[in-house]
PDB file of C-alpha atoms in Angstrom:
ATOM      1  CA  UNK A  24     -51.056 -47.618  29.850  1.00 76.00           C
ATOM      2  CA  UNK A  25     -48.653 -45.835  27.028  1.00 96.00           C
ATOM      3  CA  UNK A  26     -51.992 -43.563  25.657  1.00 98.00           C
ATOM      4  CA  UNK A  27     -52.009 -40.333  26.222  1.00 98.00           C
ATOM      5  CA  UNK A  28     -55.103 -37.470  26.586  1.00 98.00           C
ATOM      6  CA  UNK A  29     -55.369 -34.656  24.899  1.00 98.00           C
ATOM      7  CA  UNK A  30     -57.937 -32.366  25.799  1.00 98.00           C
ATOM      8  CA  UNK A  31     -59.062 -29.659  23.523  1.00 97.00           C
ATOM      9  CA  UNK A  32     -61.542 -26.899  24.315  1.00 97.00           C
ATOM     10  CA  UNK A  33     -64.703 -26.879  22.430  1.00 96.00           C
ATOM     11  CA  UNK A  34     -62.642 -24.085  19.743  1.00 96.00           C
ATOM     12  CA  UNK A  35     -60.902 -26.624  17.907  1.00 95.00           C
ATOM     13  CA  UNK A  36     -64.050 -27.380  16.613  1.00 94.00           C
ATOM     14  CA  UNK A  37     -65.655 -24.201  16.677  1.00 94.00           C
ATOM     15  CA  UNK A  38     -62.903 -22.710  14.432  1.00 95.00           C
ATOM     16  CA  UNK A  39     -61.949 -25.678  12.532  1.00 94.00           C
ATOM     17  CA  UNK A  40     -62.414 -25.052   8.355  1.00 94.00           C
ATOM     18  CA  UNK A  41     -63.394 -28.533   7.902  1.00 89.00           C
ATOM     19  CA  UNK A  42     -63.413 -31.349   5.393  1.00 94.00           C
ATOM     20  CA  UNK A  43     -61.553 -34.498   5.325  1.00 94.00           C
ATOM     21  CA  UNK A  44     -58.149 -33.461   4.661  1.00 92.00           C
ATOM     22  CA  UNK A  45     -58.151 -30.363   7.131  1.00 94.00           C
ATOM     23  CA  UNK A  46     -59.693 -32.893   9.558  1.00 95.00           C
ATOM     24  CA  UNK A  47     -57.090 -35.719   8.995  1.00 94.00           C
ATOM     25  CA  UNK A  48     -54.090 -33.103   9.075  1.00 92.00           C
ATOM     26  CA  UNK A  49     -55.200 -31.921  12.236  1.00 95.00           C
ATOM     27  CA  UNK A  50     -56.188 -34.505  13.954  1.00 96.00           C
ATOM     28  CA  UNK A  51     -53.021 -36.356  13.050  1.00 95.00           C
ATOM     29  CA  UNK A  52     -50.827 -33.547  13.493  1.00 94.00           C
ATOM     30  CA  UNK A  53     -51.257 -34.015  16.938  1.00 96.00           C
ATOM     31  CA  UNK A  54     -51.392 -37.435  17.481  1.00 97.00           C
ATOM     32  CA  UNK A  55     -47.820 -38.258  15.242  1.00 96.00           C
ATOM     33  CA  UNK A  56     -45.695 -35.062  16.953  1.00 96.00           C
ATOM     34  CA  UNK A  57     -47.098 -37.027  20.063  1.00 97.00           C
ATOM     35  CA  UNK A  58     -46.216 -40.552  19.594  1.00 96.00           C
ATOM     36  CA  UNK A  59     -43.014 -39.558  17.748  1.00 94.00           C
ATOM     37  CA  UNK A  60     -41.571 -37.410  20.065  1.00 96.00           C
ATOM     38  CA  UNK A  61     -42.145 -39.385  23.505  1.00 97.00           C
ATOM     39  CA  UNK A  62     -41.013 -42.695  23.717  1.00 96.00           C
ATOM     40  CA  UNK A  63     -43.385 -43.775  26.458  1.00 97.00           C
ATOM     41  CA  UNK A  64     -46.463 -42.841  24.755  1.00 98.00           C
ATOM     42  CA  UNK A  65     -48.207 -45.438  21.817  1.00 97.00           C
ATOM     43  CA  UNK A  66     -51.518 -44.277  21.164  1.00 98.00           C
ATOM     44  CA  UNK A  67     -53.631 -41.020  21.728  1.00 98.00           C
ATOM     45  CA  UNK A  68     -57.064 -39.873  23.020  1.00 98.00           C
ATOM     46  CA  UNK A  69     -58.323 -36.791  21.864  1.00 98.00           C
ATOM     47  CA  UNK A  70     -61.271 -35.209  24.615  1.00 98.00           C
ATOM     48  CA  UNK A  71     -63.381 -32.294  23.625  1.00 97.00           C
ATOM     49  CA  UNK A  72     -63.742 -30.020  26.874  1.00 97.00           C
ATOM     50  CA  UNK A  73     -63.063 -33.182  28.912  1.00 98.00           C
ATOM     51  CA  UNK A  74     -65.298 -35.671  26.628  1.00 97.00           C
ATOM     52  CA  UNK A  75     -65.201 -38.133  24.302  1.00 97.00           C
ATOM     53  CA  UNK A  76     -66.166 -37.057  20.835  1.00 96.00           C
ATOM     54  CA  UNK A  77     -67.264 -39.367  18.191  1.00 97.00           C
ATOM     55  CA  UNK A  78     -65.888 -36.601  15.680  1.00 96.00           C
ATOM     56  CA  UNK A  79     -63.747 -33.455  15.714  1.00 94.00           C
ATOM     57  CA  UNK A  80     -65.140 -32.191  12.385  1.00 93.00           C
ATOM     58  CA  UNK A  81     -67.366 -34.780  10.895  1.00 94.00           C
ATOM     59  CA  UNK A  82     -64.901 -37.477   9.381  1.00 95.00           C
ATOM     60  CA  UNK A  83     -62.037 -39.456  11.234  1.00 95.00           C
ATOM     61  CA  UNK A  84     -63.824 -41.192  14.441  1.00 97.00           C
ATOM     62  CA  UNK A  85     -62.087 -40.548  17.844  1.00 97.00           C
ATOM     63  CA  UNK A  86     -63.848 -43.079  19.710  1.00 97.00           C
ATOM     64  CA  UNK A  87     -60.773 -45.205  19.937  1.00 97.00           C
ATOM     65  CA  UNK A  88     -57.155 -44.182  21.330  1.00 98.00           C
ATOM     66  CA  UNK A  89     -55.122 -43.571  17.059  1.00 98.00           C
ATOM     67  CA  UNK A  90     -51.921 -44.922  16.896  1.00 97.00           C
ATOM     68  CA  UNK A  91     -49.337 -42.700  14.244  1.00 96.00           C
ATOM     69  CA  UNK A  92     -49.853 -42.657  10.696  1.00 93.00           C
ATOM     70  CA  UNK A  93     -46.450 -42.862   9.191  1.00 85.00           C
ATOM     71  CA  UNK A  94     -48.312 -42.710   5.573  1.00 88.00           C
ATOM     72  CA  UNK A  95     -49.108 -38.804   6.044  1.00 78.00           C
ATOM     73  CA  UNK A  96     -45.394 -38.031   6.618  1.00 70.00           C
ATOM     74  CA  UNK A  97     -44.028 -38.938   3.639  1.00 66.00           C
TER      75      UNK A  97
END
């Protein structure tokens, strides 16, 4: 399987300001430097203290494994 996990604590959402943008930079912050920077990995899963979340702050759904979004490095 080329996904990889990435488990936050319970903080990132804690302390996170919120709203879409905020949400979408984060969130894809991660999974881009990921998928960009290691050859072997296609998609990511983002855990909250070791479970699945449907949200990290209300907007982009993290159900499913999120492949890079080349549009938000442009």
């Amino acid at each position: 399987d080329e996904t990889a996990t990435v488990d936050f604590s319970d903080a990132v959402r804690v302390h996170h300001p919120g709203g879409v943008r905020s949400e979408l930079l984060t969130v894809y912050a991660v999974v881009n430097t990921l998928i960009l920077n290691l050859p072997e990995v296609s998609a990511v899963k983002i855990l909250i203290e070791g479970r699945e979340v449907s949200t990290l702050a209300g907007h982009i759904a993290l159900e499913d494994p999120l492949n890079a979004d080349m549009l938000l490095i442009r």
